[in-house]
Short mmCIF file of C-alpha atoms in Angstrom, two decimals:
data_model
loop_
_atom_site.label_atom_id
_atom_site.label_comp_id
_atom_site.label_asym_id
_atom_site.label_seq_id
_atom_site.Cartn_x
_atom_site.Cartn_y
_atom_site.Cartn_z
CA MET A 1 9.96 22.48 11.37
CA THR A 2 6.94 23.00 9.12
CA THR A 3 3.57 21.52 9.91
CA GLU A 4 1.07 19.57 7.85
CA THR A 5 -0.95 21.59 5.38
CA THR A 6 -4.08 20.87 3.40
CA ALA A 7 -4.53 21.27 -0.33
CA PRO A 8 -6.31 24.49 -1.33
CA THR A 9 -9.94 23.89 -2.28
CA ASN A 10 -9.26 25.34 -5.74
CA ASP A 11 -6.92 22.42 -6.46
CA ALA A 12 -8.03 19.56 -8.67
CA VAL A 13 -6.43 16.25 -7.68
CA LEU A 14 -6.13 13.26 -10.01
CA VAL A 15 -5.27 9.88 -8.50
CA ALA A 16 -4.01 7.19 -10.89
CA GLY A 17 -4.55 3.72 -9.46
CA ALA A 18 -7.52 4.77 -7.34
CA GLY A 19 -8.61 1.16 -6.84
CA GLY A 20 -5.48 0.12 -4.96
CA VAL A 21 -4.61 0.41 -1.29
CA VAL A 22 -2.60 3.62 -1.73
CA GLY A 23 -4.85 5.21 -4.34
CA ARG A 24 -8.08 4.53 -2.45
CA SER A 25 -6.71 6.16 0.68
CA VAL A 26 -5.49 9.21 -1.24
CA VAL A 27 -8.89 9.57 -2.92
CA GLU A 28 -10.66 9.32 0.45
CA HIS A 29 -8.36 11.91 2.00
CA PHE A 30 -8.77 14.59 -0.66
CA ALA A 31 -12.48 13.96 -1.17
CA ARG A 32 -13.01 14.34 2.57
CA THR A 33 -11.28 17.75 2.56
CA GLY A 34 -13.57 19.10 -0.16
CA VAL A 35 -10.96 19.24 -2.91
CA THR A 36 -12.08 18.36 -6.45
CA THR A 37 -10.95 14.74 -6.65
CA ARG A 38 -10.92 12.30 -9.56
CA GLY A 39 -9.56 8.79 -9.67
CA ILE A 40 -8.47 6.46 -12.45
CA SER A 41 -9.09 2.74 -11.98
CA ARG A 42 -10.62 -0.24 -13.72
CA ARG A 43 -13.43 -0.29 -11.17
CA ALA A 44 -14.62 2.31 -8.72
CA PRO A 45 -13.74 1.66 -5.05
CA GLN A 46 -16.87 0.99 -3.03
CA GLY A 47 -17.79 3.03 0.01
CA VAL A 48 -15.97 6.22 -1.05
CA SER A 49 -18.01 9.32 -1.88
CA GLY A 50 -17.31 12.86 -3.04
CA TRP A 51 -15.13 12.07 -6.05
CA THR A 52 -15.39 11.22 -9.76
CA HIS A 53 -14.36 7.85 -11.16
CA LEU A 54 -12.60 7.77 -14.55
CA PRO A 55 -12.24 4.28 -16.12
CA VAL A 56 -9.32 5.24 -18.37
CA ASP A 57 -6.98 2.81 -20.16
CA LEU A 58 -3.62 4.41 -19.42
CA LEU A 59 -1.74 1.87 -21.54
CA ASP A 60 -3.27 3.46 -24.64
CA ALA A 61 -1.88 6.95 -25.22
CA ASP A 62 -4.83 8.17 -27.30
CA ALA A 63 -7.38 6.65 -24.92
CA ALA A 64 -5.62 8.41 -22.05
CA VAL A 65 -6.11 11.78 -23.74
CA GLU A 66 -9.79 11.15 -24.41
CA GLY A 67 -10.45 9.68 -20.99
CA LEU A 68 -8.73 12.53 -19.13
CA ARG A 69 -10.54 15.39 -20.88
CA ALA A 70 -12.75 15.62 -17.80
CA ALA A 71 -9.59 16.14 -15.75
CA SER A 72 -8.05 18.89 -17.86
CA ASP A 73 -8.06 21.21 -14.83
CA THR A 74 -5.78 18.88 -12.83
CA THR A 75 -3.26 20.72 -10.65
CA ARG A 76 -1.97 17.73 -8.68
CA LEU A 77 -1.37 14.14 -9.74
CA ALA A 78 -0.88 11.27 -7.29
CA PHE A 79 0.45 8.35 -9.29
CA ALA A 80 -0.18 4.93 -7.73
CA ALA A 81 -1.06 2.89 -10.84
CA TYR A 82 0.80 -0.40 -11.18
CA ILE A 83 0.84 -3.50 -13.38
CA GLU A 84 2.29 -6.67 -11.89
CA LYS A 85 4.65 -8.85 -13.94
CA ALA A 86 6.61 -11.82 -12.60
CA ASP A 87 9.76 -10.87 -14.49
CA LEU A 88 11.52 -7.72 -13.24
CA ALA A 89 12.57 -6.58 -16.71
CA GLU A 90 9.04 -7.06 -18.05
CA GLN A 91 7.67 -4.72 -15.37
CA ILE A 92 9.49 -1.73 -16.85
CA GLY A 93 7.68 -1.25 -20.17
CA PRO A 94 4.05 -1.21 -19.04
CA ASN A 95 4.64 0.67 -15.80
CA VAL A 96 6.65 3.41 -17.47
CA ALA A 97 3.95 3.63 -20.16
CA LEU A 98 1.25 4.16 -17.51
CA LEU A 99 3.09 7.19 -16.12
CA GLU A 100 4.22 8.55 -19.48
CA HIS A 101 0.76 8.41 -21.02
CA THR A 102 -0.80 10.09 -17.99
CA LEU A 103 1.71 12.95 -17.95
CA ASP A 104 1.60 13.45 -21.71
CA ALA A 105 -2.20 13.35 -21.82
CA LEU A 106 -2.45 16.05 -19.15
CA ASP A 107 0.12 18.12 -21.03
CA ARG A 108 -1.74 17.78 -24.34
CA LEU A 109 -4.95 18.82 -22.59
CA GLY A 110 -3.29 21.94 -21.16
CA ALA A 111 -3.76 20.90 -17.53
CA PRO A 112 -2.21 23.42 -15.08
CA LEU A 113 -0.22 20.66 -13.39
CA ARG A 114 1.99 21.94 -10.60
CA HIS A 115 2.86 18.85 -8.54
CA VAL A 116 3.18 15.08 -9.00
CA THR A 117 3.55 12.51 -6.24
CA LEU A 118 5.07 9.16 -7.24
CA TYR A 119 4.99 6.07 -5.00
CA GLN A 120 7.77 3.51 -4.92
CA GLY A 121 8.75 1.08 -2.14
CA MET A 122 11.57 -0.81 -0.49
CA LYS A 123 12.19 -2.73 -3.71
CA TYR A 124 14.05 0.44 -4.67
CA TYR A 125 16.77 -0.73 -2.26
CA GLY A 126 16.56 -4.43 -3.17
CA ALA A 127 14.31 -5.62 -0.34
CA HIS A 128 12.87 -8.27 -2.67
CA LEU A 129 16.29 -9.71 -3.51
CA GLY A 130 17.68 -10.58 -0.09
CA ARG A 131 19.66 -8.85 2.59
CA PHE A 132 20.29 -5.16 1.85
CA THR A 133 21.81 -2.18 3.62
CA THR A 134 19.62 -1.15 6.54
CA PRO A 135 18.38 1.25 7.59
CA ALA A 136 18.00 2.20 3.93
CA LYS A 137 18.55 5.86 3.11
CA GLU A 138 17.22 7.85 0.20
CA ASP A 139 20.67 8.48 -1.26
CA ASP A 140 21.70 4.81 -1.26
CA PRO A 141 22.99 3.91 -4.74
CA ARG A 142 20.73 2.14 -7.18
CA LEU A 143 21.15 -1.53 -8.00
CA LEU A 144 22.23 -3.15 -11.25
CA VAL A 145 19.08 -5.28 -11.57
CA PRO A 146 16.09 -4.06 -13.62
CA ASN A 147 13.72 -1.93 -11.55
CA PHE A 148 10.82 0.05 -12.99
CA TYR A 149 11.01 2.46 -10.05
CA TYR A 150 14.26 3.82 -11.48
CA ASP A 151 12.83 4.26 -14.99
CA GLN A 152 9.64 5.91 -13.75
CA GLU A 153 11.52 8.33 -11.54
CA ASP A 154 13.92 9.25 -14.34
CA LEU A 155 10.99 9.91 -16.67
CA LEU A 156 9.18 11.99 -14.06
CA ARG A 157 12.21 14.14 -13.31
CA GLU A 158 12.78 14.68 -17.03
CA ARG A 159 9.19 15.75 -17.62
CA ALA A 160 9.21 17.98 -14.52
CA ALA A 161 12.32 19.79 -15.75
CA GLN A 162 10.78 20.26 -19.20
CA ARG A 163 7.31 21.35 -18.07
CA GLY A 164 7.95 23.17 -14.81
CA PHE A 165 5.98 21.17 -12.27
CA ALA A 166 7.29 19.99 -8.89
CA LEU A 167 7.53 16.38 -7.77
CA THR A 168 7.88 14.28 -4.65
CA VAL A 169 8.70 10.57 -4.43
CA PHE A 170 7.59 8.44 -1.47
CA ARG A 171 9.08 5.05 -0.57
CA PRO A 172 6.75 3.31 1.91
CA GLU A 173 6.94 -0.27 3.14
CA ALA A 174 4.04 -2.70 3.64
CA VAL A 175 1.27 -0.17 3.09
CA MET A 176 -1.53 -1.12 5.48
CA GLY A 177 -5.05 -0.35 4.32
CA TYR A 178 -7.99 -1.93 2.55
CA ALA A 179 -9.03 -1.91 -1.08
CA GLN A 180 -11.50 -4.32 -2.63
CA GLY A 181 -10.01 -6.71 -5.16
CA THR A 182 -6.40 -5.86 -4.27
CA PRO A 183 -4.99 -9.18 -3.06
CA MET A 184 -1.35 -8.02 -2.74
CA ASN A 185 -2.25 -6.57 0.63
CA LEU A 186 -0.52 -7.50 3.88
CA LEU A 187 -3.45 -6.31 6.00
CA MET A 188 -5.79 -8.76 4.27
CA ALA A 189 -3.22 -11.57 4.35
CA ILE A 190 -2.79 -11.23 8.12
CA GLY A 191 -6.47 -10.59 8.79
CA THR A 192 -7.72 -13.50 6.71
CA TYR A 193 -5.16 -15.90 8.16
CA VAL A 194 -6.11 -14.91 11.71
CA ALA A 195 -9.83 -15.14 10.91
CA MET A 196 -9.53 -18.63 9.44
CA THR A 197 -7.42 -19.80 12.35
CA ARG A 198 -10.06 -18.51 14.74
CA GLU A 199 -12.90 -20.06 12.73
CA LEU A 200 -11.25 -23.48 12.99
CA GLY A 201 -10.58 -23.10 16.72
CA LEU A 202 -6.81 -23.46 16.27
CA PRO A 203 -3.92 -21.78 18.08
CA LEU A 204 -2.51 -18.78 16.23
CA ARG A 205 0.79 -19.91 14.75
CA PHE A 206 3.13 -17.66 12.79
CA PRO A 207 3.33 -19.29 9.34
CA GLY A 208 6.74 -17.92 8.29
CA GLN A 209 10.27 -18.86 9.22
CA ARG A 210 11.14 -19.26 12.91
CA GLU A 211 14.10 -16.94 12.36
CA THR A 212 11.74 -14.33 10.93
CA TYR A 213 9.42 -14.66 13.92
CA ASP A 214 12.13 -14.31 16.57
CA ARG A 215 14.70 -12.00 15.07
CA ILE A 216 13.66 -10.01 11.99
CA LEU A 217 12.66 -6.33 12.22
CA TYR A 218 10.01 -4.97 9.91
CA GLN A 219 8.24 -1.68 9.21
CA MET A 220 4.77 -0.73 8.05
CA THR A 221 3.21 2.36 6.49
CA ASP A 222 -0.39 3.25 7.23
CA ALA A 223 -2.24 4.14 4.02
CA GLU A 224 -4.04 7.06 5.68
CA LEU A 225 -0.71 8.45 6.90
CA LEU A 226 0.69 8.16 3.37
CA ALA A 227 -2.32 10.08 2.05
CA ARG A 228 -1.70 12.86 4.57
CA ALA A 229 1.94 12.99 3.48
CA THR A 230 0.80 13.25 -0.13
CA ASP A 231 -1.31 16.28 0.76
CA TRP A 232 1.61 17.85 2.67
CA ALA A 233 4.09 17.26 -0.16
CA GLY A 234 2.01 19.18 -2.68
CA SER A 235 2.52 22.49 -0.91
CA ALA A 236 5.66 22.06 1.24
CA PRO A 237 8.70 23.73 -0.34
CA THR A 238 10.94 21.23 1.49
CA ALA A 239 9.28 18.34 -0.39
CA ALA A 240 9.80 19.69 -3.91
CA GLY A 241 12.12 17.46 -5.94
CA GLU A 242 12.79 15.12 -3.03
CA ALA A 243 12.46 11.40 -2.36
CA PHE A 244 11.42 10.29 1.13
CA ASN A 245 11.22 7.01 2.96
CA ILE A 246 7.93 6.95 4.85
CA THR A 247 6.79 4.48 7.50
CA ASN A 248 4.74 4.62 10.69
CA GLY A 249 7.97 5.58 12.42
CA ASP A 250 8.58 2.44 14.49
CA VAL A 251 9.77 -1.12 13.88
CA VAL A 252 7.99 -4.35 14.74
CA ARG A 253 9.13 -7.85 15.59
CA TRP A 254 6.72 -10.53 14.39
CA SER A 255 6.78 -12.44 17.69
CA HIS A 256 5.50 -9.37 19.55
CA LEU A 257 2.93 -8.57 16.87
CA TRP A 258 1.58 -12.13 16.78
CA LYS A 259 1.08 -12.12 20.55
CA ARG A 260 -0.83 -8.86 20.26
CA LEU A 261 -3.08 -10.38 17.60
CA ALA A 262 -3.67 -13.54 19.62
CA ASP A 263 -4.64 -11.51 22.68
CA HIS A 264 -6.94 -9.22 20.70
CA PHE A 265 -8.81 -12.05 18.98
CA GLY A 266 -8.94 -14.31 22.03
CA LEU A 267 -6.69 -16.98 20.58
CA GLU A 268 -4.08 -19.25 22.10
CA LEU A 269 -0.63 -18.35 20.81
CA GLY A 270 1.03 -21.44 19.37
CA GLU A 271 4.61 -22.11 18.38
CA PRO A 272 5.56 -20.89 14.88
CA GLN A 273 5.07 -23.49 12.15
CA THR A 274 6.37 -22.75 8.69
CA LEU A 275 3.51 -23.14 6.21
CA PRO A 276 3.67 -22.43 2.46
CA LEU A 277 0.59 -20.21 2.42
CA ALA A 278 0.44 -20.23 -1.38
CA THR A 279 -0.07 -24.01 -1.18
CA VAL A 280 -2.05 -24.40 2.04
CA MET A 281 -4.55 -21.52 1.79
CA PRO A 282 -6.02 -21.56 -1.77
CA PRO A 283 -7.92 -24.86 -1.13
CA ARG A 284 -9.69 -23.15 1.81
CA GLU A 285 -12.24 -21.43 -0.42
CA ASP A 286 -15.08 -23.52 1.02
CA LEU A 287 -14.11 -22.38 4.51
CA TRP A 288 -14.19 -18.75 3.41
CA ASN A 289 -17.61 -19.18 1.82
CA ARG A 290 -18.96 -20.68 5.04
CA MET A 291 -17.50 -17.76 7.01
CA VAL A 292 -19.18 -15.26 4.69
CA GLU A 293 -22.50 -16.97 5.28
CA ARG A 294 -22.13 -17.46 9.04
CA HIS A 295 -20.85 -13.97 9.85
CA GLY A 296 -22.86 -12.07 7.23
CA LEU A 297 -19.71 -10.78 5.52
CA VAL A 298 -19.43 -8.77 2.33
CA PRO A 299 -19.26 -11.54 -0.32
CA THR A 300 -15.74 -10.99 -1.62
CA PRO A 301 -14.59 -13.70 -4.07
CA TYR A 302 -11.85 -15.75 -2.42
CA THR A 303 -9.49 -15.31 -5.37
CA GLU A 304 -9.71 -11.53 -4.90
CA LEU A 305 -9.24 -11.63 -1.14
CA VAL A 306 -5.55 -12.42 -0.67
CA ASP A 307 -2.50 -13.19 -2.79
CA TRP A 308 -0.95 -15.83 -0.53
CA ARG A 309 2.32 -15.71 -2.45
CA PHE A 310 2.64 -12.13 -1.27
CA GLY A 311 2.06 -13.29 2.31
CA ASP A 312 4.79 -15.90 1.92
CA MET A 313 7.20 -13.30 0.59
CA ILE A 314 6.70 -10.96 3.56
CA LEU A 315 6.36 -13.48 6.38
CA GLY A 316 9.15 -15.66 5.04
CA SER A 317 11.77 -12.92 4.70
CA THR A 318 14.88 -13.69 6.77
CA TRP A 319 16.42 -10.22 6.63
CA ASP A 320 15.56 -6.92 8.31
CA ASN A 321 13.42 -4.55 6.29
CA VAL A 322 14.07 -1.15 7.82
CA SER A 323 14.44 2.33 6.33
CA ASN A 324 15.64 5.61 7.76
CA VAL A 325 12.84 8.22 7.94
CA ILE A 326 14.85 11.11 9.41
CA LYS A 327 14.91 13.02 6.11
CA LEU A 328 11.10 13.19 6.09
CA ARG A 329 11.01 14.34 9.72
CA GLN A 330 13.58 17.04 9.03
CA ALA A 331 11.57 18.21 6.01
CA GLY A 332 8.59 18.82 8.27
CA PHE A 333 6.28 15.81 8.16
CA GLY A 334 6.22 14.24 11.61
CA ALA A 335 2.99 12.19 11.69
CA CYS A 336 3.43 8.65 13.01
CA HIS A 337 1.61 5.56 14.30
CA ASP A 338 2.29 2.70 16.68
CA SER A 339 2.17 -0.11 14.11
CA ALA A 340 0.72 -2.76 16.42
CA ASP A 341 -2.02 -0.41 17.63
CA ARG A 342 -2.80 0.67 14.10
CA LEU A 343 -2.93 -2.89 12.77
CA VAL A 344 -5.51 -3.80 15.40
CA GLU A 345 -7.50 -0.63 14.61
CA LEU A 346 -7.54 -1.48 10.90
CA LEU A 347 -8.61 -5.07 11.52
CA ASP A 348 -11.37 -3.86 13.83
CA ASP A 349 -12.54 -1.49 11.11
CA LEU A 350 -12.71 -4.41 8.67
CA GLY A 351 -14.72 -6.29 11.29
CA ARG A 352 -17.15 -3.42 11.76
CA ARG A 353 -17.66 -3.20 8.00
CA ARG A 354 -18.12 -6.99 7.70
CA ILE A 355 -15.12 -7.42 5.41
CA LEU A 356 -13.69 -9.94 7.91
CA PRO A 357 -15.21 -11.45 11.08
CA ALA A 358 -15.03 -8.98 13.94
CA ALA A 359 -12.87 -9.47 17.03
CA PRO A 360 -14.65 -10.05 20.36
CA GLY A 361 -16.37 -6.89 21.58
CA VAL A 362 -16.35 -5.11 18.19
CA GLU A 363 -19.80 -3.95 17.13
CA VAL A 364 -20.51 -4.63 13.47
CA GLN A 365 -22.53 -2.44 11.15
CA PRO A 366 -26.10 -3.57 10.44
CA VAL A 367 -26.67 -5.36 7.17
#
């Protein structure tokens, strides 16, 4: 089995979607290793140093060429850019355009591109549609429904064959990490819900379905682990041309995870009570503003904090969401996390940085 490697310092890494949970973590990872790192996003992630921010409009082919002139030495592209659309078919056009314009701009600029990492997710297997075959495997057949993952991957493989660069596709689930202004984020949904429960002095109740709480198995993918896998994939021969499921390596049951959270934050664990978060939580903006003031938190606008519809989708799912990660292990990437431990670590980090109120005993950074 091969071991993790680090990108050569003569690489130049470009991260599309640097403002999101995945992109921010990838930028942090490569910048920390001393590799020339640039990121494309509408706004620059705060608190990340050692990289160059490029505010490029990737939906405009000509603007992409002009905006990426400063990245004409790019050897590796990590593509995490994404545009949300409610309709599945409507997602295809803009998301394929983002990738196509990025690849074509780098080609027109003569960039010595040698590897591209593309990020997908469990929607590849139909996790958003209902019960699907689990554990999902990379060679499971595609579905009939529209899915921009399929179109992006087909485009990437076509361009790779034409232009001679390698590619790797990762399929994580519930990527856990923080990025400012990225409300489709399970870490922030859980953390904010727990923090508000604690602020009101209430028992911690699971807000999804009772069946989900007791029975359903779920997986998570740490954003930092995904960044390390991205680094590995760029130089591992076993990763070239392959698609990999990637998770922390374990499965969680919500009942066990909720008890862990209650214990960590000093809360009474209550019985589950199904709550439509998208209805119940948006009117709590005044509560959030009071918490920001009382705890000296970073003043994040409430509308940018959490997409509660996303929380409902995850916590209300009544089917297992599990993928097989053996292919990745056999290819040589064996890093893993205990998901409950890691969730607590991430929430404590948010507490230290005053993004959310800290758990008891966690020392916060000075203002």
